Short mmCIF file of C-alpha atoms in Angstrom, two decimals:
data_model
loop_
_atom_site.label_atom_id
_atom_site.label_comp_id
_atom_site.label_asym_id
_atom_site.label_seq_id
_atom_site.Cartn_x
_atom_site.Cartn_y
_atom_site.Cartn_z
CA MET A 1 0.00 0.00 0.00
CA GLN A 2 1.13 3.50 -0.85
CA SER A 3 -0.51 6.79 0.00
CA GLU A 4 0.20 10.47 -0.31
CA GLU A 5 -1.61 13.64 0.63
CA GLU A 6 -1.98 16.80 -1.43
CA ASP A 7 -4.20 19.78 -0.63
CA GLY A 8 -6.15 17.77 1.96
CA LEU A 9 -6.91 14.86 -0.40
CA VAL A 10 -5.31 11.47 0.16
CA LEU A 11 -4.64 9.18 -2.80
CA ALA A 12 -4.10 5.55 -1.83
CA LYS A 13 -2.80 2.80 -4.10
CA LEU A 14 -3.63 -0.61 -2.71
CA ASP A 15 -1.82 -3.73 -3.84
CA ASP A 16 -3.02 -7.13 -4.99
CA GLY A 17 -4.17 -9.33 -2.12
CA GLU A 18 -4.72 -6.56 0.45
CA ASP A 19 -7.94 -6.47 2.45
CA LEU A 20 -9.63 -3.33 1.11
CA ILE A 21 -11.31 -2.20 4.33
CA THR A 22 -8.31 -2.88 6.56
CA ALA A 23 -6.04 -1.01 4.13
CA LEU A 24 -8.36 2.02 3.99
CA LYS A 25 -8.47 2.16 7.78
CA ALA A 26 -4.65 2.07 7.86
CA VAL A 27 -4.50 4.93 5.32
CA ALA A 28 -6.89 7.00 7.43
CA GLU A 29 -4.79 6.37 10.55
CA ARG A 30 -1.54 7.20 8.73
CA HIS A 31 -2.93 10.53 7.50
CA ARG A 32 -4.79 11.27 10.76
CA ILE A 33 -8.22 11.26 9.11
CA GLU A 34 -10.53 10.80 12.10
CA SER A 35 -13.72 11.65 10.20
CA GLY A 36 -13.73 11.65 6.42
CA VAL A 37 -15.15 10.65 3.08
CA VAL A 38 -14.12 8.06 0.53
CA HIS A 39 -14.87 9.99 -2.66
CA TRP A 40 -14.19 7.28 -5.23
CA GLY A 41 -12.18 4.21 -6.04
CA ILE A 42 -11.14 2.40 -9.21
CA GLY A 43 -9.49 -0.94 -9.87
CA MET A 44 -10.61 -4.50 -9.31
CA VAL A 45 -11.73 -6.62 -6.35
CA ARG A 46 -12.24 -10.33 -5.74
CA GLU A 47 -13.71 -12.37 -2.91
CA PHE A 48 -16.08 -9.56 -1.97
CA GLU A 49 -19.32 -9.51 -0.02
CA VAL A 50 -22.06 -6.90 -0.43
CA GLY A 51 -25.39 -6.47 1.28
CA TYR A 52 -28.84 -5.09 0.65
CA PHE A 53 -30.62 -3.61 3.68
CA GLU A 54 -34.21 -4.81 3.98
CA GLY A 55 -35.21 -2.51 6.81
CA ARG A 56 -34.26 -4.83 9.66
CA GLU A 57 -31.21 -6.67 8.41
CA TYR A 58 -28.89 -7.08 5.47
CA LEU A 59 -29.18 -9.77 2.82
CA HIS A 60 -25.60 -10.86 2.09
CA LYS A 61 -24.17 -12.07 -1.22
CA SER A 62 -20.58 -13.12 -1.85
CA PHE A 63 -18.68 -13.03 -5.14
CA TYR A 64 -15.37 -14.79 -5.69
CA ARG A 65 -14.30 -13.96 -9.26
CA PRO A 66 -12.47 -10.71 -10.02
CA ALA A 67 -14.75 -7.76 -10.79
CA GLU A 68 -14.13 -4.21 -12.00
CA VAL A 69 -14.82 -1.47 -9.45
CA LEU A 70 -17.41 0.81 -11.10
CA GLY A 71 -18.17 2.81 -7.98
CA LEU A 72 -16.80 2.95 -4.46
CA HIS A 73 -17.72 5.61 -1.93
CA GLY A 74 -18.61 6.05 1.71
CA THR A 75 -17.64 7.52 5.03
CA LEU A 76 -15.10 6.79 7.72
CA THR A 77 -15.15 7.67 11.40
CA LEU A 78 -12.29 6.01 13.22
CA GLY A 79 -13.96 6.28 16.63
CA SER A 80 -17.12 4.41 15.60
CA ASP A 81 -17.97 0.76 15.02
CA PRO A 82 -17.71 -0.02 12.20
CA PRO A 83 -15.15 2.70 11.40
CA ILE A 84 -15.73 2.50 7.63
CA HIS A 85 -19.09 2.49 5.79
CA LEU A 86 -18.63 1.80 2.08
CA HIS A 87 -20.84 1.04 -0.89
CA LEU A 88 -19.49 -0.80 -3.91
CA VAL A 89 -20.71 -1.30 -7.46
CA ALA A 90 -18.74 -3.94 -9.35
CA GLY A 91 -18.96 -5.18 -12.94
CA HIS A 92 -18.29 -8.76 -13.97
CA SER A 93 -16.77 -10.11 -17.18
CA ASP A 94 -20.26 -11.04 -18.48
CA PHE A 95 -21.23 -7.33 -18.04
CA SER A 96 -23.53 -8.07 -15.10
CA VAL A 97 -23.31 -5.70 -12.16
CA ALA A 98 -23.56 -6.25 -8.40
CA GLY A 99 -23.50 -3.72 -5.62
CA GLY A 100 -24.51 -2.72 -2.15
CA HIS A 101 -23.09 -2.15 1.30
CA LEU A 102 -19.52 -3.52 1.29
CA PHE A 103 -18.71 -5.99 4.07
CA LYS A 104 -15.39 -7.29 2.73
CA ALA A 105 -13.24 -7.28 -0.38
CA THR A 106 -9.78 -8.31 -1.49
CA VAL A 107 -7.85 -6.02 -3.82
CA ASN A 108 -7.31 -7.68 -7.21
CA VAL A 109 -4.31 -6.24 -9.06
CA LEU A 110 -4.57 -2.58 -7.92
CA ASN A 111 -7.05 -0.12 -6.43
CA GLU A 112 -6.70 3.66 -6.38
CA ILE A 113 -8.86 5.39 -3.80
CA VAL A 114 -9.27 9.06 -2.79
CA GLN A 115 -10.08 9.97 0.82
CA ASP A 116 -10.70 13.38 2.34
CA GLN A 117 -10.77 14.81 5.87
CA LEU A 118 -14.08 16.30 6.97
CA ARG A 119 -13.96 19.65 8.75
CA THR A 120 -13.48 19.32 12.48
CA ASP A 121 -13.72 23.03 13.32
CA LEU A 122 -17.53 23.17 13.21
CA PRO A 123 -19.50 23.71 16.42
CA VAL A 124 -21.55 20.92 17.97
CA ILE A 125 -25.26 21.65 17.46
CA THR A 126 -27.86 19.90 19.61
CA PRO A 127 -31.67 20.05 19.91
CA GLY A 128 -32.76 23.21 21.69
CA ASP A 129 -29.89 25.33 20.33
CA THR A 130 -30.69 28.56 18.51
CA VAL A 131 -28.80 28.89 15.22
CA LYS A 132 -28.42 31.54 12.54
CA VAL A 133 -28.03 30.61 8.87
CA SER A 134 -27.03 33.16 6.22
CA ALA A 135 -28.11 32.79 2.60
CA LYS A 136 -27.11 34.88 -0.41
CA VAL A 137 -30.23 36.14 -2.22
CA VAL A 138 -29.94 37.41 -5.81
CA GLU A 139 -32.80 39.54 -7.20
CA GLY A 140 -32.01 40.67 -10.71
CA THR A 141 -28.76 42.60 -10.46
CA ARG A 142 -29.01 43.10 -6.70
CA GLU A 143 -27.58 40.79 -4.06
CA ARG A 144 -28.11 40.67 -0.31
CA ILE A 145 -27.46 38.35 2.61
CA GLN A 146 -30.63 37.10 4.33
CA VAL A 147 -30.16 35.80 7.87
CA PHE A 148 -32.54 33.15 9.21
CA GLU A 149 -32.70 32.29 12.91
CA GLY A 150 -34.35 29.22 14.35
CA LEU A 151 -34.46 26.53 16.98
CA VAL A 152 -32.86 23.13 16.32
CA MET A 153 -35.61 20.52 16.66
CA ARG A 154 -33.66 17.25 16.23
#
């Protein structure tokens, strides 16, 4: 696994045989990403398991052959369990597609994945707090800032 950071974005290159989720957690730890986003990923996976949430539980389906990563995105919060929440869409050699919540995957050949740190300088807002939100309003050629104030309900 290799990773580098530029302008707040982290590009990770994962190697053949690596556990995708374990490797992404290691990248987040290396770059001190406590709360972040997995923007996208490309490459191939094998031996992966995805799930479909039916409202109470996940239906699980495993795939063993290599598949092309068509979409990979999600969130990571190192202090939570699970620390990484990913969704995968993968295409097979017969052009069929499978996807869902990713439970496990092995990197096949190479994966390139971009992660980003979420802002941590924002205030904590809880129900009962009064907040002000500013919005830019454009009316023809005139612009103004409209401030809205309200109570946080949930």
